PDB file of C-alpha atoms in Angstrom:
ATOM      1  CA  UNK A   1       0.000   0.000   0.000  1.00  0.00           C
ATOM      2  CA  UNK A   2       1.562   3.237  -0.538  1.00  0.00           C
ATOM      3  CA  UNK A   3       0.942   6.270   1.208  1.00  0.00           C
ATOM      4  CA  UNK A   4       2.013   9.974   1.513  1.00  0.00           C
ATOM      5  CA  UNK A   5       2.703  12.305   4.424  1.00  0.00           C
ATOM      6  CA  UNK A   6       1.391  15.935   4.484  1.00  0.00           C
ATOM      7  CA  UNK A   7       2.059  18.593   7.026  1.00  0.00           C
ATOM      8  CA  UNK A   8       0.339  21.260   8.342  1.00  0.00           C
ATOM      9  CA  UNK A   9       2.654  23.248  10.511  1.00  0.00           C
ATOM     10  CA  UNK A  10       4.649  26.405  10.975  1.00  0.00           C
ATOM     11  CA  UNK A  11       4.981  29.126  13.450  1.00  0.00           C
ATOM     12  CA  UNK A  12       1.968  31.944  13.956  1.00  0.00           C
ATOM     13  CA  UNK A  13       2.115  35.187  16.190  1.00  0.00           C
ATOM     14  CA  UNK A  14      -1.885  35.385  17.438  1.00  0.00           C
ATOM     15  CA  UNK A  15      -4.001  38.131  19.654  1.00  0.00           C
ATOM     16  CA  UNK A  16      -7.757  35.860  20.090  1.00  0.00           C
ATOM     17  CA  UNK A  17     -10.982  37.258  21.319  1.00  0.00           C
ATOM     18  CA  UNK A  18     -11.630  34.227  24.310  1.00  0.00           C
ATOM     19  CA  UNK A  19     -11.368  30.740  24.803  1.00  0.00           C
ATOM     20  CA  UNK A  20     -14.755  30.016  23.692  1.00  0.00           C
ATOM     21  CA  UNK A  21     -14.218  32.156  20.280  1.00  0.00           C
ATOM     22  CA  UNK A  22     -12.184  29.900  18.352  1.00  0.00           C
ATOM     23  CA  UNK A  23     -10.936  31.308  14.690  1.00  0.00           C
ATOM     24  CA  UNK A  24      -8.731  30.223  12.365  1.00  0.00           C
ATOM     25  CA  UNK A  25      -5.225  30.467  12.461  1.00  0.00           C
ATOM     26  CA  UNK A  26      -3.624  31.134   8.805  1.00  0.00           C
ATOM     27  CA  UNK A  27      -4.746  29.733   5.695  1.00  0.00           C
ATOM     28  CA  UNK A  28      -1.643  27.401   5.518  1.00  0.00           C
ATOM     29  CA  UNK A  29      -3.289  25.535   8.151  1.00  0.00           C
ATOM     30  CA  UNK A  30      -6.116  23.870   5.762  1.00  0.00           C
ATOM     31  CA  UNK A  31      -6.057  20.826   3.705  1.00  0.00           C
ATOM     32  CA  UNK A  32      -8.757  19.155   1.599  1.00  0.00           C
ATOM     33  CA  UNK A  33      -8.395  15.166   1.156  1.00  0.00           C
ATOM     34  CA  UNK A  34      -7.858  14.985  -2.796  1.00  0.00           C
ATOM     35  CA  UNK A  35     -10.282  13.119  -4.716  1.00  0.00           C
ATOM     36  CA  UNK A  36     -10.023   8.974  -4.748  1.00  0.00           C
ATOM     37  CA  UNK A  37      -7.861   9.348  -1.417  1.00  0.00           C
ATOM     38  CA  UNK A  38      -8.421   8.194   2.088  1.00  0.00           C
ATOM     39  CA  UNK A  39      -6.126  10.336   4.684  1.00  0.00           C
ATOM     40  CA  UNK A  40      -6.082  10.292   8.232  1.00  0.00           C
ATOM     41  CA  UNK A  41      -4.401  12.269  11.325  1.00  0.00           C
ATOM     42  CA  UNK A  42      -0.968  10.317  12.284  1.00  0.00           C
ATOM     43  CA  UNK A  43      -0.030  13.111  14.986  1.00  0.00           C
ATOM     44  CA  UNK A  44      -0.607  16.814  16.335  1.00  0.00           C
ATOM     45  CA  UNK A  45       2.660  18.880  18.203  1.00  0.00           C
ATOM     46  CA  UNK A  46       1.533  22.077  19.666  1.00  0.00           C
ATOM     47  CA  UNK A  47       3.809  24.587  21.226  1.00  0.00           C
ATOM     48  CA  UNK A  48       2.302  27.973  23.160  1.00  0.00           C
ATOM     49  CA  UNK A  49       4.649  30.564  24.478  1.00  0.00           C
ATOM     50  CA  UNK A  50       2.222  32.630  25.819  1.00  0.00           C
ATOM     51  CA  UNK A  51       1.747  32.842  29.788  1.00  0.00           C
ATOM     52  CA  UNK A  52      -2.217  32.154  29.520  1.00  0.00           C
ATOM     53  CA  UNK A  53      -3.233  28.613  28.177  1.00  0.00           C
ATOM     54  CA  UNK A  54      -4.552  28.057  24.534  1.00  0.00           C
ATOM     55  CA  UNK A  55      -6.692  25.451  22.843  1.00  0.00           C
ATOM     56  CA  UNK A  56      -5.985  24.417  19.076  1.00  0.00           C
ATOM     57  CA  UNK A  57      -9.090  22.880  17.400  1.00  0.00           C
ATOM     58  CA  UNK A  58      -8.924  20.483  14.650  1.00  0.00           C
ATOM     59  CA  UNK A  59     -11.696  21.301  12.558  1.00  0.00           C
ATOM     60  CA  UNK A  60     -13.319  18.859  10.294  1.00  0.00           C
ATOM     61  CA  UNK A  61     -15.932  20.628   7.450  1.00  0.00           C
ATOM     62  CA  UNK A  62     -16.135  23.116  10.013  1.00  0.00           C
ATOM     63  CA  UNK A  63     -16.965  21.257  13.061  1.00  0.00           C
ATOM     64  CA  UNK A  64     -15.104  20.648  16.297  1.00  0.00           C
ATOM     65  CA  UNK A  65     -13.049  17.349  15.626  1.00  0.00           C
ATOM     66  CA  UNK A  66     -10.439  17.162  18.020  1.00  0.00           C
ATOM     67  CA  UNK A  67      -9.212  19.993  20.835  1.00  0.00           C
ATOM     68  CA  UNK A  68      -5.754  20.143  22.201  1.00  0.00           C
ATOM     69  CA  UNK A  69      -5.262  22.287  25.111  1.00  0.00           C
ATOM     70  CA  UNK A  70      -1.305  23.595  25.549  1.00  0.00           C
ATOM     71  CA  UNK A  71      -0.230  25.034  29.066  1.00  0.00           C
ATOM     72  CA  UNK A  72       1.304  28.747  29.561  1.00  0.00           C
ATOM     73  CA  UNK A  73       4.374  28.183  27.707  1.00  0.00           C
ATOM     74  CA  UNK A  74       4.361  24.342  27.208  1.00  0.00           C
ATOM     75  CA  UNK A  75       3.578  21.806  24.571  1.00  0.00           C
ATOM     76  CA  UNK A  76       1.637  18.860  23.734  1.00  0.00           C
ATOM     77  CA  UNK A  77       2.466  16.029  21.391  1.00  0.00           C
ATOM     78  CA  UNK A  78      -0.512  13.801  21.064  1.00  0.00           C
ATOM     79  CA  UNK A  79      -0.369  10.400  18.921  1.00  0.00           C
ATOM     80  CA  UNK A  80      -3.742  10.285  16.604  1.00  0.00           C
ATOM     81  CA  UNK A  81      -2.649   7.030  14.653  1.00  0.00           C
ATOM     82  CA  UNK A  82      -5.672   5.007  12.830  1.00  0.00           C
ATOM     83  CA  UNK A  83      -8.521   7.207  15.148  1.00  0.00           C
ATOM     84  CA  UNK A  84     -10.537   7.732  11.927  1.00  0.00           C
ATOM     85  CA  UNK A  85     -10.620   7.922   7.979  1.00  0.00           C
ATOM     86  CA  UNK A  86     -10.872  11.433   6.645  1.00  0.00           C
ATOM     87  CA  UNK A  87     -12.959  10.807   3.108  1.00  0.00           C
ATOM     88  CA  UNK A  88     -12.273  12.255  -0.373  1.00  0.00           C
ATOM     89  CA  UNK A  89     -13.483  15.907  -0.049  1.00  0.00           C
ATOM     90  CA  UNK A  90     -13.034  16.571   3.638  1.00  0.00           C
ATOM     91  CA  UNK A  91     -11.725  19.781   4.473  1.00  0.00           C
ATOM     92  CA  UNK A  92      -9.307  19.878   7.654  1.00  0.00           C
ATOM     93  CA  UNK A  93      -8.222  22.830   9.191  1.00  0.00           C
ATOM     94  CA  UNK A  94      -6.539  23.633  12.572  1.00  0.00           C
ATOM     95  CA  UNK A  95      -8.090  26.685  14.440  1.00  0.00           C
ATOM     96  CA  UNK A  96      -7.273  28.319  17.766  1.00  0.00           C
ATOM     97  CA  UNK A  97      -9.139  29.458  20.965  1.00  0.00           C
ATOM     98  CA  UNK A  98      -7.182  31.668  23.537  1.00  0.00           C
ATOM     99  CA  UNK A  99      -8.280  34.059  26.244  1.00  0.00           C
ATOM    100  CA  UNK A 100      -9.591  37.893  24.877  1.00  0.00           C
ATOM    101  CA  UNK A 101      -6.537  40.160  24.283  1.00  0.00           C
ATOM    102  CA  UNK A 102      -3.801  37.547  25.125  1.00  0.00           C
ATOM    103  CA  UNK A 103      -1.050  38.108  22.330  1.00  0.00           C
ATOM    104  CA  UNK A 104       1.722  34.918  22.001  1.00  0.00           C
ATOM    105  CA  UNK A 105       2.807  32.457  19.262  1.00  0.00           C
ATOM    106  CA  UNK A 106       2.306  29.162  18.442  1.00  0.00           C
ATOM    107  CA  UNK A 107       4.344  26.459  17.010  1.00  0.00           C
ATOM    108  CA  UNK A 108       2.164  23.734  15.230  1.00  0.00           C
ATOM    109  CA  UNK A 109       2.952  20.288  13.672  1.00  0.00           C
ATOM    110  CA  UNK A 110      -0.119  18.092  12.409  1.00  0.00           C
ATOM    111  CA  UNK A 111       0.832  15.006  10.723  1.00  0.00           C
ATOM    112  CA  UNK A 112      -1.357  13.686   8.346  1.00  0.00           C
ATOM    113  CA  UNK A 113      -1.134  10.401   5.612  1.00  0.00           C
ATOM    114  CA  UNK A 114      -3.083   9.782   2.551  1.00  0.00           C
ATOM    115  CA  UNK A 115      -3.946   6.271   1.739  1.00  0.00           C
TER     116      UNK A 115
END
């Protein structure tokens, strides 16, 4: 069977408007499972150095899919491996939720494999 990795990562300065507001992060942070392809979510890495604590939200069409809290100025590396099939068509996209007016960045690494 072969397969191929895709990444969605970088590093993102952020000011958010509360923890229960969650908006997207950059537009580099959005994939779309290509037609005829099964992928699914290997991994997520999170990094937060701001002093308050964030949430990153794995979106899925534009629902809540996964959350992944990250402490003041910690990180989070959280295996997803075989947790479920993302069909042809799917759009994923990783969000973030963080208290109003808190200003930091955030390192992010999502893993992902098409099959």
């Amino acid at each position: 069977m072969h397969s191929t990795p895709r990444f969605l990562q970088g590093v993102f300065p952020f000011e958010r408007k509360g923890l229960d507001r969650p908006a997207p992060i950059d537009p580099a942070l959005s994939y779309v499972v290509p037609s005829g392809i099964t992928a699914q979510a290997v991994y997520f890495r999170g990094g937060n150095a701001a002093a308050e604590l964030v949430s990153v939200v794995l979106m899925r069409d534009g629902s809540p899919m996964r959350y992944f809290p990250i402490g003041a100025k910690g990180n989070v590396h959280v295996p997803l491996r075989v947790v479920e099939d993302l069909t042809a068509g799917t759009t994923v996209e990783l969000w973030l939720a963080a208290p109003a007016g808190v200003p930091g960045t955030l390192v992010v690494d999502l893993g992902l494999v098409e099959i």
